[in-house]
Structures are given as C-alpha cells and as structure tokens.
Coordinates of C-alpha atoms (C1' of nucleotides) in Angstrom, one line a residue:
Chain Z
M26 CA -16.5 -14.1 -1.8
A27 CA -17.3 -10.6 -0.9
T28 CA -20.9 -10.9 -2.1
G29 CA -21.9 -7.6 -3.3
R30 CA -24.7 -7.5 -0.7
T31 CA -25.3 -4.4 1.3
H32 CA -25.5 -1.4 -0.9
R33 CA -24.6 1.2 1.6
P34 CA -27.1 4.1 1.2
A35 CA -24.1 6.2 0.7
T36 CA -24.6 7.8 4.0
R37 CA -21.4 9.7 4.3
S38 CA -21.3 12.0 7.1
R39 CA -18.1 10.7 8.5
G40 CA -16.7 8.8 5.6
I41 CA -13.0 9.3 5.5
P42 CA -11.4 8.0 2.3
E43 CA -9.1 5.0 2.7
A44 CA -6.3 6.8 1.0
T45 CA -6.6 9.5 3.6
V46 CA -6.7 7.1 6.5
A47 CA -3.6 5.5 5.2
R48 CA -1.8 8.8 5.4
L49 CA -2.9 9.9 8.8
P50 CA -0.3 7.8 10.6
L51 CA 2.3 9.6 8.4
Y52 CA 1.1 13.0 9.5
L53 CA 0.9 11.8 13.0
R54 CA 4.5 10.8 13.0
A55 CA 5.6 14.1 11.6
L56 CA 3.5 16.0 14.1
T57 CA 4.9 14.0 17.0
A58 CA 8.4 14.9 15.9
L59 CA 7.4 18.6 15.8
S60 CA 5.7 18.2 19.1
E61 CA 8.9 16.8 20.7
R62 CA 10.8 19.8 19.4
S63 CA 8.1 22.0 21.0
V64 CA 7.1 23.6 17.7
P65 CA 3.7 25.2 18.4
T66 CA 2.2 25.5 14.9
V67 CA 3.0 24.3 11.4
S68 CA 1.8 25.2 8.0
S69 CA 0.4 22.7 5.5
E70 CA 3.4 23.3 3.4
E71 CA 5.9 22.5 6.2
L72 CA 4.0 19.5 7.5
A73 CA 3.6 18.1 4.0
A74 CA 7.3 18.3 3.4
A75 CA 8.0 16.6 6.7
A76 CA 5.5 13.8 5.9
G77 CA 6.6 13.5 2.3
V78 CA 3.4 14.4 0.6
N79 CA 2.2 17.5 -1.2
S80 CA 0.4 20.2 0.6
A81 CA -2.8 20.2 -1.3
K82 CA -3.2 16.6 -0.5
L83 CA -2.6 17.2 3.1
R84 CA -5.1 20.0 3.3
K85 CA -7.7 17.9 1.5
D86 CA -7.0 15.1 3.9
F87 CA -7.4 17.3 6.9
S88 CA -10.6 18.7 5.5
Y89 CA -12.2 15.3 6.0
L90 CA -11.5 15.5 9.7
G91 CA -12.9 18.9 10.2
S92 CA -11.6 22.5 10.2
Y93 CA -8.7 22.2 12.6
G94 CA -6.4 24.9 11.1
T95 CA -6.3 28.6 11.3
R96 CA -6.2 30.6 8.1
G97 CA -3.1 32.7 7.7
V98 CA -1.4 30.7 10.5
G99 CA -1.4 27.0 10.1
Y100 CA -2.2 24.1 12.4
D101 CA -1.7 23.9 16.1
V102 CA 0.6 20.9 16.5
E103 CA -0.7 19.6 19.8
Y104 CA -4.3 19.9 18.9
L105 CA -3.8 18.2 15.6
V106 CA -1.8 15.3 17.2
Y107 CA -4.8 14.8 19.5
Q108 CA -7.4 15.0 16.7
I109 CA -5.6 12.5 14.5
S110 CA -4.9 10.2 17.3
R111 CA -8.5 10.2 18.3
E112 CA -9.6 9.7 14.7
L113 CA -7.3 6.7 14.4
G114 CA -8.4 5.3 17.6
L115 CA -5.1 5.6 19.3
T116 CA -6.4 7.3 22.4
Q117 CA -7.4 3.9 23.5
D118 CA -5.4 0.9 24.4
W119 CA -5.1 -1.8 21.9
P120 CA -3.8 -5.1 23.2
V121 CA -2.2 -7.0 20.4
V122 CA -0.9 -10.6 20.1
I123 CA 1.9 -11.7 17.9
V124 CA 1.8 -15.2 16.7
G125 CA 5.0 -16.8 15.4
I126 CA 8.1 -15.6 17.2
G127 CA 10.8 -16.0 14.7
N128 CA 13.1 -13.2 13.7
L129 CA 10.3 -11.2 12.4
G130 CA 8.0 -11.7 15.3
A131 CA 10.8 -10.7 17.6
A132 CA 11.6 -7.7 15.5
L133 CA 8.0 -6.6 15.9
A134 CA 7.9 -7.3 19.6
N135 CA 10.9 -5.1 20.0
Y136 CA 9.6 -2.4 17.7
G137 CA 9.2 0.8 19.6
G138 CA 6.7 2.3 17.3
F139 CA 4.0 0.1 18.8
A140 CA 4.1 1.0 22.4
S141 CA 4.5 4.7 21.6
R142 CA 1.2 4.6 19.8
G143 CA -1.7 3.0 21.5
F144 CA -0.5 -0.6 21.0
R145 CA 0.5 -2.9 23.7
V146 CA 1.9 -6.3 23.1
A147 CA -0.3 -8.4 25.3
A148 CA 1.3 -11.7 24.4
L149 CA 3.8 -13.5 22.2
I150 CA 2.7 -16.9 21.0
D151 CA 4.6 -19.7 19.4
A152 CA 3.9 -23.3 18.5
D153 CA 7.4 -24.4 19.3
P154 CA 7.7 -25.8 22.8
A155 CA 11.3 -24.8 22.8
M156 CA 10.3 -21.2 22.5
T157 CA 7.8 -21.3 25.4
G158 CA 8.9 -19.3 28.4
R159 CA 11.7 -17.7 26.6
Q160 CA 11.8 -13.9 27.0
V161 CA 11.5 -11.7 23.9
A162 CA 11.4 -8.0 24.3
G163 CA 10.9 -8.6 28.0
I164 CA 7.8 -10.7 27.4
A165 CA 7.6 -14.4 28.0
V166 CA 6.6 -16.4 24.9
Q167 CA 3.5 -18.6 25.5
H168 CA 2.6 -21.8 23.8
S169 CA -0.1 -21.6 21.2
D170 CA -2.2 -24.1 23.0
G171 CA -3.4 -21.3 25.2
L172 CA -4.2 -19.0 22.3
E173 CA -7.9 -18.8 22.8
K174 CA -7.6 -18.1 26.5
I175 CA -5.0 -15.4 26.0
I176 CA -7.2 -13.7 23.4
S177 CA -10.2 -13.6 25.6
D178 CA -8.5 -12.9 28.9
N179 CA -6.8 -9.9 27.4
G180 CA -9.7 -8.7 25.2
V181 CA -7.5 -8.8 22.2
S182 CA -9.1 -7.7 18.9
I183 CA -5.9 -7.3 16.8
G184 CA -3.6 -10.1 15.9
V185 CA -0.4 -10.2 14.1
I186 CA 0.6 -13.3 12.2
T187 CA 4.3 -13.9 11.6
T188 CA 4.2 -17.6 11.3
P189 CA 5.4 -19.6 8.3
P190 CA 2.9 -19.5 5.5
G191 CA 1.9 -23.1 5.9
V192 CA 0.2 -22.5 9.2
A193 CA -1.0 -19.0 8.7
Q194 CA -4.5 -19.8 7.7
Q195 CA -5.1 -22.1 10.7
V196 CA -3.7 -19.6 13.1
C197 CA -5.9 -17.0 11.5
D198 CA -9.0 -19.2 11.9
R199 CA -8.2 -19.7 15.6
L200 CA -7.7 -16.0 16.1
V201 CA -10.9 -15.2 14.5
A202 CA -12.8 -17.9 16.3
A203 CA -11.4 -16.5 19.5
G204 CA -12.7 -13.0 18.8
V205 CA -10.0 -11.2 16.9
T206 CA -11.4 -9.0 14.2
S207 CA -8.4 -7.3 12.7
I208 CA -5.3 -9.2 11.4
L209 CA -2.0 -8.0 10.2
N210 CA -0.6 -10.7 8.1
F211 CA 3.1 -11.0 7.4
A212 CA 2.9 -14.5 6.0
P213 CA 3.0 -14.7 2.3
T214 CA -0.4 -16.3 2.0
V215 CA -3.9 -15.1 1.1
L216 CA -6.0 -15.4 4.2
S217 CA -9.7 -16.0 4.0
V218 CA -11.7 -14.6 6.8
P219 CA -15.4 -14.1 7.4
D220 CA -17.2 -10.9 6.7
G221 CA -16.5 -8.2 9.3
V222 CA -12.9 -9.2 9.8
D223 CA -10.2 -6.9 8.4
V224 CA -7.0 -8.2 7.1
R225 CA -4.0 -6.2 6.0
K226 CA -0.9 -7.8 4.7
V227 CA 2.6 -6.8 4.6
D228 CA 4.6 -8.7 2.1
L229 CA 8.3 -8.2 2.1
S230 CA 9.1 -9.8 -1.2
I231 CA 6.3 -8.0 -3.0
E232 CA 7.8 -4.7 -2.3
L233 CA 11.1 -5.8 -3.7
Q234 CA 9.5 -7.1 -6.8
I235 CA 7.9 -3.8 -7.4
L236 CA 11.2 -2.1 -7.0
A237 CA 12.7 -4.5 -9.4
F238 CA 10.1 -3.7 -12.0
H239 CA 11.0 0.0 -11.9
E240 CA 14.7 -0.7 -11.7
Q241 CA 14.4 -2.8 -14.9
R242 CA 12.7 0.1 -16.6
K243 CA 15.5 2.5 -15.6
A244 CA 18.1 0.1 -16.9
G245 CA 16.3 -0.1 -20.2
E246 CA 15.9 3.6 -20.4
E247 CA 19.5 4.5 -20.7
A248 CA 19.5 2.4 -23.8
A249 CA 22.8 3.2 -25.4
A250 CA 24.5 4.0 -22.2
G251 CA 27.2 1.4 -21.7
T252 CA 27.0 1.0 -17.9
D253 CA 29.2 -1.2 -15.9
G254 CA 29.2 -4.8 -16.5
G255 CA 27.2 -5.5 -13.5
A256 CA 23.8 -5.5 -15.1
P257 CA 23.4 -8.1 -17.8
A258 CA 20.9 -6.9 -20.2
V259 CA 18.3 -9.6 -20.6
A260 CA 17.3 -9.6 -24.2
A261 CA 14.2 -11.6 -24.4
R262 CA 12.0 -11.3 -27.4
G263 CA 11.2 -8.1 -29.1
E264 CA 11.5 -5.8 -26.2
S265 CA 10.1 -2.4 -25.7
A266 CA 12.7 0.0 -24.7
S267 CA 10.5 2.9 -24.0
A268 CA 9.6 2.9 -20.5
D269 CA 8.1 5.8 -18.7
K270 CA 7.1 6.0 -15.2
G271 CA 6.6 9.0 -13.2
P272 CA 9.3 8.6 -10.6
D273 CA 7.6 9.6 -7.6
G274 CA 8.9 9.9 -4.1
D275 CA 5.7 9.3 -2.2
V276 CA 4.3 5.9 -2.7
P277 CA 2.1 5.2 0.3
A278 CA 2.8 2.3 2.6
V279 CA 2.0 -1.1 1.4
M280 CA -1.2 -1.2 -0.4
P281 CA -4.6 -0.2 0.4
A282 CA -6.9 -2.9 -0.6
Chain P
M11 CA 8.7 16.9 -5.7
A12 CA 7.1 15.6 -8.8
T13 CA 9.5 17.6 -11.0
G14 CA 10.7 15.0 -13.3
R15 CA 8.6 14.4 -16.3
T16 CA 5.7 16.4 -17.2
H17 CA 3.4 13.6 -18.1
R18 CA 3.8 10.3 -19.7
P19 CA 2.9 9.7 -23.3
A20 CA 0.0 8.0 -21.6
T21 CA -1.2 6.4 -24.7
R22 CA -0.9 2.8 -25.5
S23 CA 2.5 1.3 -25.7
R24 CA 3.8 -0.2 -22.5
G25 CA 2.5 1.8 -19.7
I26 CA 1.4 -0.6 -17.0
P27 CA -0.6 1.1 -14.3
E28 CA 1.0 1.1 -10.9
A29 CA -1.9 -0.6 -9.3
T30 CA -1.4 -3.5 -11.7
V31 CA 2.3 -3.7 -11.1
A32 CA 1.6 -4.0 -7.4
R33 CA -0.6 -7.0 -8.0
L34 CA 1.7 -8.9 -10.4
P35 CA 3.7 -10.3 -7.5
L36 CA 0.5 -11.6 -6.1
Y37 CA -0.5 -13.4 -9.2
L38 CA 3.0 -14.7 -9.6
R39 CA 2.9 -16.3 -6.2
A40 CA -0.5 -17.9 -6.9
L41 CA 0.8 -19.1 -10.2
T42 CA 4.0 -20.5 -8.7
A43 CA 1.9 -22.5 -6.3
L44 CA -0.2 -23.9 -9.1
S45 CA 3.0 -24.6 -11.1
E46 CA 4.3 -26.6 -8.2
R47 CA 1.2 -28.7 -8.2
S48 CA 1.7 -29.2 -11.9
V49 CA -1.6 -27.5 -12.8
P50 CA -1.4 -26.8 -16.5
T51 CA -4.0 -24.1 -17.0
V52 CA -6.1 -21.9 -14.9
S53 CA -9.1 -19.7 -15.5
S54 CA -9.2 -16.1 -14.5
E55 CA -11.8 -17.0 -11.9
E56 CA -9.7 -19.6 -10.2
L57 CA -6.5 -17.6 -10.3
A58 CA -8.3 -14.6 -9.0
A59 CA -9.6 -16.5 -6.1
A60 CA -6.2 -17.9 -5.3
A61 CA -4.7 -14.4 -5.4
G62 CA -7.5 -12.8 -3.4
V63 CA -8.7 -10.4 -6.1
N64 CA -11.7 -10.4 -8.4
S65 CA -11.5 -11.9 -11.8
A66 CA -12.4 -8.8 -13.8
K67 CA -9.6 -7.0 -12.3
L68 CA -7.2 -9.8 -13.0
R69 CA -8.2 -10.0 -16.6
K70 CA -7.8 -6.3 -17.0
D71 CA -4.4 -6.5 -15.4
F72 CA -3.3 -9.2 -17.7
S73 CA -4.6 -7.3 -20.7
Y74 CA -1.9 -4.7 -20.0
L75 CA 0.7 -7.4 -20.4
G76 CA -0.7 -8.8 -23.7
S77 CA -3.1 -11.5 -24.7
Y78 CA -1.6 -14.5 -23.0
G79 CA -4.8 -16.4 -22.4
T80 CA -6.9 -18.7 -24.5
R81 CA -10.6 -18.0 -24.8
G82 CA -12.7 -20.8 -23.5
V83 CA -9.8 -22.3 -21.7
G84 CA -7.8 -20.0 -19.5
Y85 CA -4.2 -19.3 -19.0
D86 CA -1.2 -21.6 -19.4
V87 CA 0.4 -21.5 -15.9
E88 CA 4.0 -21.9 -17.0
Y89 CA 3.8 -19.4 -19.7
L90 CA 2.2 -16.9 -17.5
V91 CA 4.7 -17.4 -14.8
Y92 CA 7.4 -16.7 -17.3
Q93 CA 5.7 -13.6 -18.7
I94 CA 5.0 -12.0 -15.4
S95 CA 8.5 -12.8 -14.1
R96 CA 9.9 -11.2 -17.2
E97 CA 7.7 -8.2 -16.9
L98 CA 8.8 -7.7 -13.3
G99 CA 12.4 -8.2 -14.1
L100 CA 12.8 -11.3 -12.1
T101 CA 14.4 -13.3 -14.9
Q102 CA 17.6 -11.4 -14.0
D103 CA 19.6 -11.5 -10.9
W104 CA 19.2 -8.7 -8.5
P105 CA 22.0 -8.4 -5.9
V106 CA 20.6 -6.7 -2.8
V107 CA 22.3 -5.4 0.3
I108 CA 20.7 -5.2 3.6
V109 CA 21.9 -2.4 5.9
G110 CA 21.2 -2.7 9.6
I111 CA 21.3 -6.3 10.9
G112 CA 19.0 -6.3 13.9
N113 CA 16.1 -8.6 14.2
L114 CA 14.4 -7.2 11.2
G115 CA 17.4 -7.3 9.0
A116 CA 18.1 -10.8 10.1
A117 CA 14.5 -11.8 9.4
L118 CA 14.8 -10.4 5.9
A119 CA 18.1 -12.1 5.3
N120 CA 16.5 -15.4 6.3
Y121 CA 13.4 -14.8 4.3
G122 CA 13.0 -17.4 1.6
G123 CA 10.8 -15.3 -0.6
F124 CA 13.8 -13.4 -1.8
A125 CA 16.0 -16.1 -3.1
S126 CA 13.1 -17.9 -4.7
R127 CA 12.5 -14.8 -6.8
G128 CA 15.4 -13.1 -8.6
F129 CA 16.9 -11.6 -5.5
R130 CA 20.2 -12.5 -4.0
V131 CA 21.5 -11.1 -0.7
A132 CA 24.9 -9.9 -1.8
A133 CA 25.8 -8.5 1.6
L134 CA 24.7 -7.8 5.1
I135 CA 26.0 -4.6 6.5
D136 CA 26.0 -3.2 10.0
A137 CA 27.7 -0.3 11.7
D138 CA 28.3 -2.2 14.9
P139 CA 31.8 -3.7 15.1
A140 CA 30.4 -6.4 17.3
M141 CA 28.3 -7.7 14.5
T142 CA 31.0 -7.7 11.9
G143 CA 31.9 -11.2 10.9
R144 CA 29.0 -12.8 12.6
Q145 CA 27.1 -15.2 10.4
V146 CA 23.4 -14.4 9.7
A147 CA 21.5 -16.6 7.3
G148 CA 24.8 -18.1 6.3
I149 CA 26.3 -14.8 5.3
A150 CA 29.0 -12.9 7.1
V151 CA 28.0 -9.4 8.3
Q152 CA 30.3 -6.8 7.0
H153 CA 31.1 -3.4 8.5
S154 CA 29.6 -0.4 7.1
D155 CA 32.9 1.2 6.4
G156 CA 33.1 -0.9 3.3
L157 CA 29.6 0.0 2.1
E158 CA 30.7 1.8 -1.1
K159 CA 33.1 -0.9 -2.1
I160 CA 30.5 -3.6 -1.5
I161 CA 28.0 -1.8 -3.6
S162 CA 30.2 -1.3 -6.6
D163 CA 32.0 -4.7 -6.4
N164 CA 28.7 -6.4 -6.5
G165 CA 26.9 -4.1 -8.9
V166 CA 24.1 -3.6 -6.4
S167 CA 21.3 -1.4 -7.4
I168 CA 18.8 -2.3 -4.7
G169 CA 19.3 -1.5 -1.1
V170 CA 17.2 -2.4 2.0
I171 CA 17.4 -0.2 5.0
T172 CA 16.6 -1.8 8.3
T173 CA 18.6 0.6 10.5
P174 CA 17.3 2.7 13.4
P175 CA 15.5 5.8 12.1
G176 CA 18.2 8.1 13.2
V177 CA 20.8 6.9 10.7
A178 CA 18.5 5.9 7.9
Q179 CA 18.9 9.1 5.9
Q180 CA 22.7 9.0 6.1
V181 CA 22.7 5.3 5.1
C182 CA 20.4 6.2 2.3
D183 CA 22.7 9.0 1.1
R184 CA 25.7 6.7 1.1
L185 CA 23.8 4.0 -0.8
V186 CA 22.6 6.5 -3.4
A187 CA 26.1 8.0 -3.8
A188 CA 27.5 4.5 -4.3
G189 CA 25.1 3.8 -7.1
V190 CA 22.0 2.3 -5.6
T191 CA 18.8 3.5 -7.4
S192 CA 16.1 1.6 -5.5
I193 CA 15.6 1.5 -1.8
L194 CA 13.2 -0.4 0.4
N195 CA 13.0 1.5 3.6
F196 CA 11.9 -0.1 6.8
A197 CA 13.0 2.7 9.1
P198 CA 10.1 4.9 10.1
T199 CA 11.5 8.0 8.5
V200 CA 10.8 9.9 5.3
L201 CA 13.9 9.6 3.1
S202 CA 14.8 12.2 0.6
V203 CA 16.5 11.0 -2.5
P204 CA 17.5 12.6 -5.7
D205 CA 15.3 12.3 -8.8
G206 CA 15.6 8.9 -10.4
V207 CA 15.9 7.0 -7.2
D208 CA 12.8 5.0 -6.1
V209 CA 12.0 4.6 -2.5
R210 CA 9.3 2.3 -1.2
K211 CA 8.6 2.1 2.5
V212 CA 7.2 -0.5 4.7
D213 CA 6.0 0.7 8.0
L214 CA 5.0 -1.7 10.5
S215 CA 3.2 0.6 12.8
I216 CA 1.3 2.4 10.1
E217 CA -0.4 -0.8 9.2
L218 CA -1.5 -1.4 12.7
Q219 CA -2.8 2.1 13.0
I220 CA -4.9 1.6 9.9
L221 CA -6.3 -1.5 11.5
A222 CA -7.1 0.3 14.7
F223 CA -9.0 2.9 12.7
H224 CA -11.3 0.3 11.3
E225 CA -11.5 -1.6 14.5
Q226 CA -12.7 1.5 16.3
R227 CA -15.4 1.9 13.7
K228 CA -16.6 -1.6 14.3
A229 CA -16.8 -1.1 18.0
G230 CA -18.8 2.1 17.6
E231 CA -21.1 0.5 15.1
E232 CA -23.5 -1.3 17.5
A233 CA -24.4 2.1 18.9
A234 CA -25.9 3.0 15.5
A235 CA -28.8 0.7 16.0
G236 CA -31.1 3.6 15.0
T237 CA -31.3 3.7 11.2
D238 CA -29.3 6.5 9.8
G239 CA -32.1 8.6 8.8
G240 CA -32.0 11.2 6.2
A241 CA -28.5 12.0 5.0
P242 CA -27.4 15.2 6.6
A243 CA -26.3 17.9 4.3
V244 CA -24.0 16.2 1.9
A245 CA -21.4 18.9 2.4
A246 CA -20.1 17.3 5.5
R247 CA -19.8 20.9 6.6
G248 CA -20.9 22.0 10.0
E249 CA -20.8 19.5 12.8
S250 CA -17.3 20.4 13.8
A251 CA -15.3 19.3 16.7
S252 CA -16.6 17.6 19.8
A253 CA -18.8 14.6 19.4
D254 CA -16.9 11.5 19.9
K255 CA -17.5 9.6 16.8
G256 CA -20.8 9.7 15.1
P257 CA -20.2 6.4 13.5
D258 CA -22.3 5.4 10.7
G259 CA -22.4 2.8 8.0
D260 CA -20.1 0.0 7.6
V261 CA -16.6 0.0 6.4
P262 CA -16.1 -2.7 3.9
A263 CA -13.5 -5.2 4.7
V264 CA -10.1 -4.2 3.6
M265 CA -9.7 -7.3 1.6
P266 CA -12.8 -9.2 0.5
A267 CA -11.7 -12.8 0.7
Chain M
dC2 C1' -1.2 39.4 2.4
dC3 C1' -0.8 34.6 4.1
dC4 C1' -2.5 30.2 4.5
dT5 C1' -6.6 27.2 5.1
dG6 C1' -10.6 24.9 3.1
dT7 C1' -12.9 23.3 -0.8
dG8 C1' -15.4 23.1 -5.3
dA9 C1' -14.1 21.8 -9.9
dA10 C1' -11.0 19.6 -13.1
dT11 C1' -8.2 15.9 -13.9
dA12 C1' -6.1 11.5 -13.4
dG13 C1' -6.2 6.9 -12.1
dT14 C1' -8.7 2.5 -10.7
dT15 C1' -12.3 -0.8 -10.5
dT16 C1' -16.3 -2.8 -12.1
dC17 C1' -19.7 -4.0 -15.6
dA18 C1' -21.2 -6.2 -19.4
dC19 C1' -20.7 -8.2 -23.6
dA20 C1' -18.4 -9.0 -28.2
dG21 C1' -15.7 -12.5 -30.1
dC22 C1' -12.7 -16.4 -30.5
dA23 C1' -11.1 -21.2 -29.3
Chain C
dT17 C1' -20.3 -23.2 -25.0
dG18 C1' -17.0 -21.0 -21.8
dC19 C1' -13.8 -17.9 -21.0
dT20 C1' -10.8 -14.1 -22.4
dG21 C1' -10.1 -9.3 -23.7
dT22 C1' -11.8 -4.8 -23.6
dG23 C1' -14.6 -0.6 -24.3
dA24 C1' -17.4 2.2 -21.4
dA25 C1' -19.4 3.4 -17.0
dA26 C1' -18.8 4.1 -12.2
dC27 C1' -16.0 5.2 -8.6
dT28 C1' -11.9 6.9 -6.1
dA29 C1' -8.0 9.9 -5.6
dT30 C1' -5.1 13.8 -6.7
dT31 C1' -4.2 18.3 -8.2
dC32 C1' -5.6 22.9 -9.3
dA33 C1' -6.9 27.3 -8.3
dC34 C1' -9.2 30.5 -5.8
dA35 C1' -12.7 32.2 -2.3
dG36 C1' -12.5 33.8 2.1
dG37 C1' -11.2 34.2 7.0
dG38 C1' -7.5 35.9 10.2

DNA sequence: CCCTGTGAATAGTTTCACAGCA
DNA sequence: TGCTGTGAAACTATTCACAGGG
C-alpha cells in the first residue's frame, strides 16, 4: 500500500491544508448566494455565519489563499468568488462520467449543483442494456461497453461510481485504465487504485451510523429521564452512562482522508 | 456556536475520538464481510487492509473500545462485530424518516445498507400531493402534513432531509420541533438547529469540488519539471495575487489504498 | 475604531516503536 | 514467536489574541 516513499522536501509555498480545501466549497456556496443578492462585501464574521463555521477559522483558511480582504471592511464578494473558484479549479470545464444509473446515479445526473460549478455530465453509463438509450436528465444513457471510448473522446478525468458494490472495483479499474485520475465512489466498497489516482467516497450508511452513535449517547445521558416508550434502553453489560461529546454544529462534509 | 459544554472531562473513561467513531462503520463493514465468509479471526494488518486504513491506526482505534484482541492471534470476528455494533448503537432499532422523495430520497429508501444495520425506514414523506400514496421501496409515501404525527407515533429520532434546499430549513425546524434530534442533511444548505441536535451533511458537489482541486494540481504538475529549488521564505508571505498556480510538490492521494 | 491577517497556544490525530502477553 | 495494546513523538487542525492597516 501507500509505500512511504517520497519524502516531500516539505516545499510548501502553495500548500493549502486539506481541511481548508474541504471548506472552500462551503465558502464558495455562501459567497455565491451573497453574490446573487448583489451584496458587495462581507465580513469574516458574516460569511462565517453563512457558511456555518467560525470566523477565526475562515480567516485562517483565507490566509492560505492570499490576502484578499480589506482591513476594516471585509472581503469583496465577487473577487473572492473568483479567487476561490480558481483555486478549486472551477474556472475550467470538468467533464464527468457517471457509471451506474440507478436512483442514485439519476439523482446525481439531475443535481443542479454540478452544472452550476464547473462540472458537466459528459456521459451516463450503465451495464444494463435495458437502460441504454433511455434519457436521464436529458442525457441518453450509454452502454458500458463503450466506456473507454467515451472517456477518451471526452477527455474525462473525473468519474463517479454509483454501481452496486459488487462491480465497483472492476468499473474503477476500467475507468483508471482509460485515463480517469479522480474517482468519487458511492458504492460501499474500498476501492484500490494505483498511485496518483484520487478516490473520495461518500457512504450513506456510514453517516447514519455516526449519527446513531451520538444519538445513543444522548439517550444514555438523560439517565433518569423517563422518556417515551419509543426508545428501548438496551442494557448490555456494565454500561457506562457518562457520555460526553461536544455537540457541534459544524462537522465538515464526509471525511477527509 | 460552540456554547454547550466548556470542555469534556477529557480524561480516560469513555471518550472515543470523533475520528475513530467515523471509522468504526468502516471496520464494521469489513468485519461483516469476513463474518459472511465465516472467517473466525483476523489480524489488525488484514482487517486494516480490508478497511483501507493502516494497521497502527486500527489498533489505536480499537484500543479506545477496550482490549478485544488476543496477542499473537488477532481479533475474533464475531465478537468484534458485536462490540462495534453495540458501541455504535446498532444493536437497537432506529426508525428513520426520509423527507423529500425525489431521486435521492428514493435511492436512500432503496439502499440496502440501512436495513442491514439497525436502521428501519419508518416513513417516506413528501410535500407533493402527487407523490402521496405512491409506493417507493415498498413503502407508501405520506404527505408532509402528517409529519409531526408520524414522528411521534414511530418514536423517530433520526431524520433524513432530501428536499430541495429552499425548504430544507423549514423541514428541519418541523422535524426538530417534533422530537428529532439527529439529522442527516443532503440539501445544500447550512441548517441551524438548537443545541443538542446533531446535523451531519452530505454534499455531493463539495466532494466533486475537492476532487477538482487535486485534479488541477496533478495537471499543473508536469510543468514543475525544474526541481523546486530552495524553499522560498517559509512564511508564504509575499507572492500575492496573479500568477496562475505555481504548483509544486505532489499532493498525496486522498486515500492510500 | 473596525476588521483582517497571523504568530502562538492549544487541541486533536496519526504514526512510530516497542513492551508484554498468548 | 507473532501480534496486540499503548506511551511518546510527530504532525495537522483549531482557536486565541493581538498587531497593524484602512
């Protein structure tokens, strides 16, 4: 696996922390909303509130991009929209393919948030011949036989996998072999990819499980409180009852790896 | 708004780090697969590979749960499945409602990963009268007028929001008022909730944007043929605006695999 | 003054490396 | 001997608090 090789000489002129990168889209969305309301400038405090983070964090994040604010005033909304877009690479066009057109694939194809950023759904691909030719979100579904050609004809470097888990790895392999170097995986499987290929995963049930964990803590917390009969207290072995967890509104997206 | 508690006791007891909690579902999935293949025990090295993490991390994670392994041997698969399930609160039944039955809501309703864990879709709710009564994943969609009654009748404490962003906050408010204390939000909006309510969000376009960021770096990388000479003033100061990307070193893969 | 930008302090996470038990 | 469990070190991220420009 990862082989610890390359020990980056720590050259860090332009090294934006992962945690910051993961928040840039958040700021961008908030800024876009302000822009649509023709708000000209915004303070770190206001923008932070709109993005759901705290202002010190936001200022620190922006400091990695450069000094784009004006002391005593705030940030110019349009300028910041542009800078963040550029930093994220959204000023260019990213053709994307979605493989596996079930409900989830269709949901993604219809999702407005893609087109409004730099993403363009170049193709929808499915292995089921019955799906081929069907229109989803105004795009004709193509059969997976042509996957390689579709990738190279469209210069696709980002692929989205929304197939059943059983075929996700082989779809992934084909995507990578065809030239895709970034994959967003919705299938509940661990994908293995060669060095140089990025994978991010979104796992629907993991998020729920994390919520359940915290929910359970809450339930245990009100120890003596006789709540409704809806929640059966599971009394396993010697339980701890003390649970403490900073409730916390701003948990970033899915999970930085 | 961190308000809430000052700081946790922090000492020993039962404070499992968030990062660890977020990985437990991953381990659980890998273990479940092993269990289905009737594998009796597994070493940290093997399990880590299956879950896509490194073994030191996995052992550290497990050490927060207790000492469930056997030195020189590994972990008992069934026992660990049980322990993790219990820790995550999956040994109890979690009725869940999904609000907003578009493609995404339907995808979630059909998602097998829920039922197989402790989650049960108690109701599908939509504001569109045309959806009411329609069957999705074998469950009849109910109108949102009855939301409060559905929540309390079923003792629901976890809600999933898959509505358009414009109505997400009001749906959220109603869920919370009706007693929901954990929310999984798929709408691209920042939800505000009272203290004590957990919100996690899954944002499809954010993930793509993060990929685009790294993808852009890769593309610019070949330009950096010249060795990055002496590190410029560490301060990252100066060198403001302009200059499209002065890409440098590599960005490690998001997920070593 | 107000608000940004940022060093310094703190908190949280990962990795190392090895003691110790089956 | 082989593998877990865990302190300690290294690294990353967040928060504080204030210097300093507008």
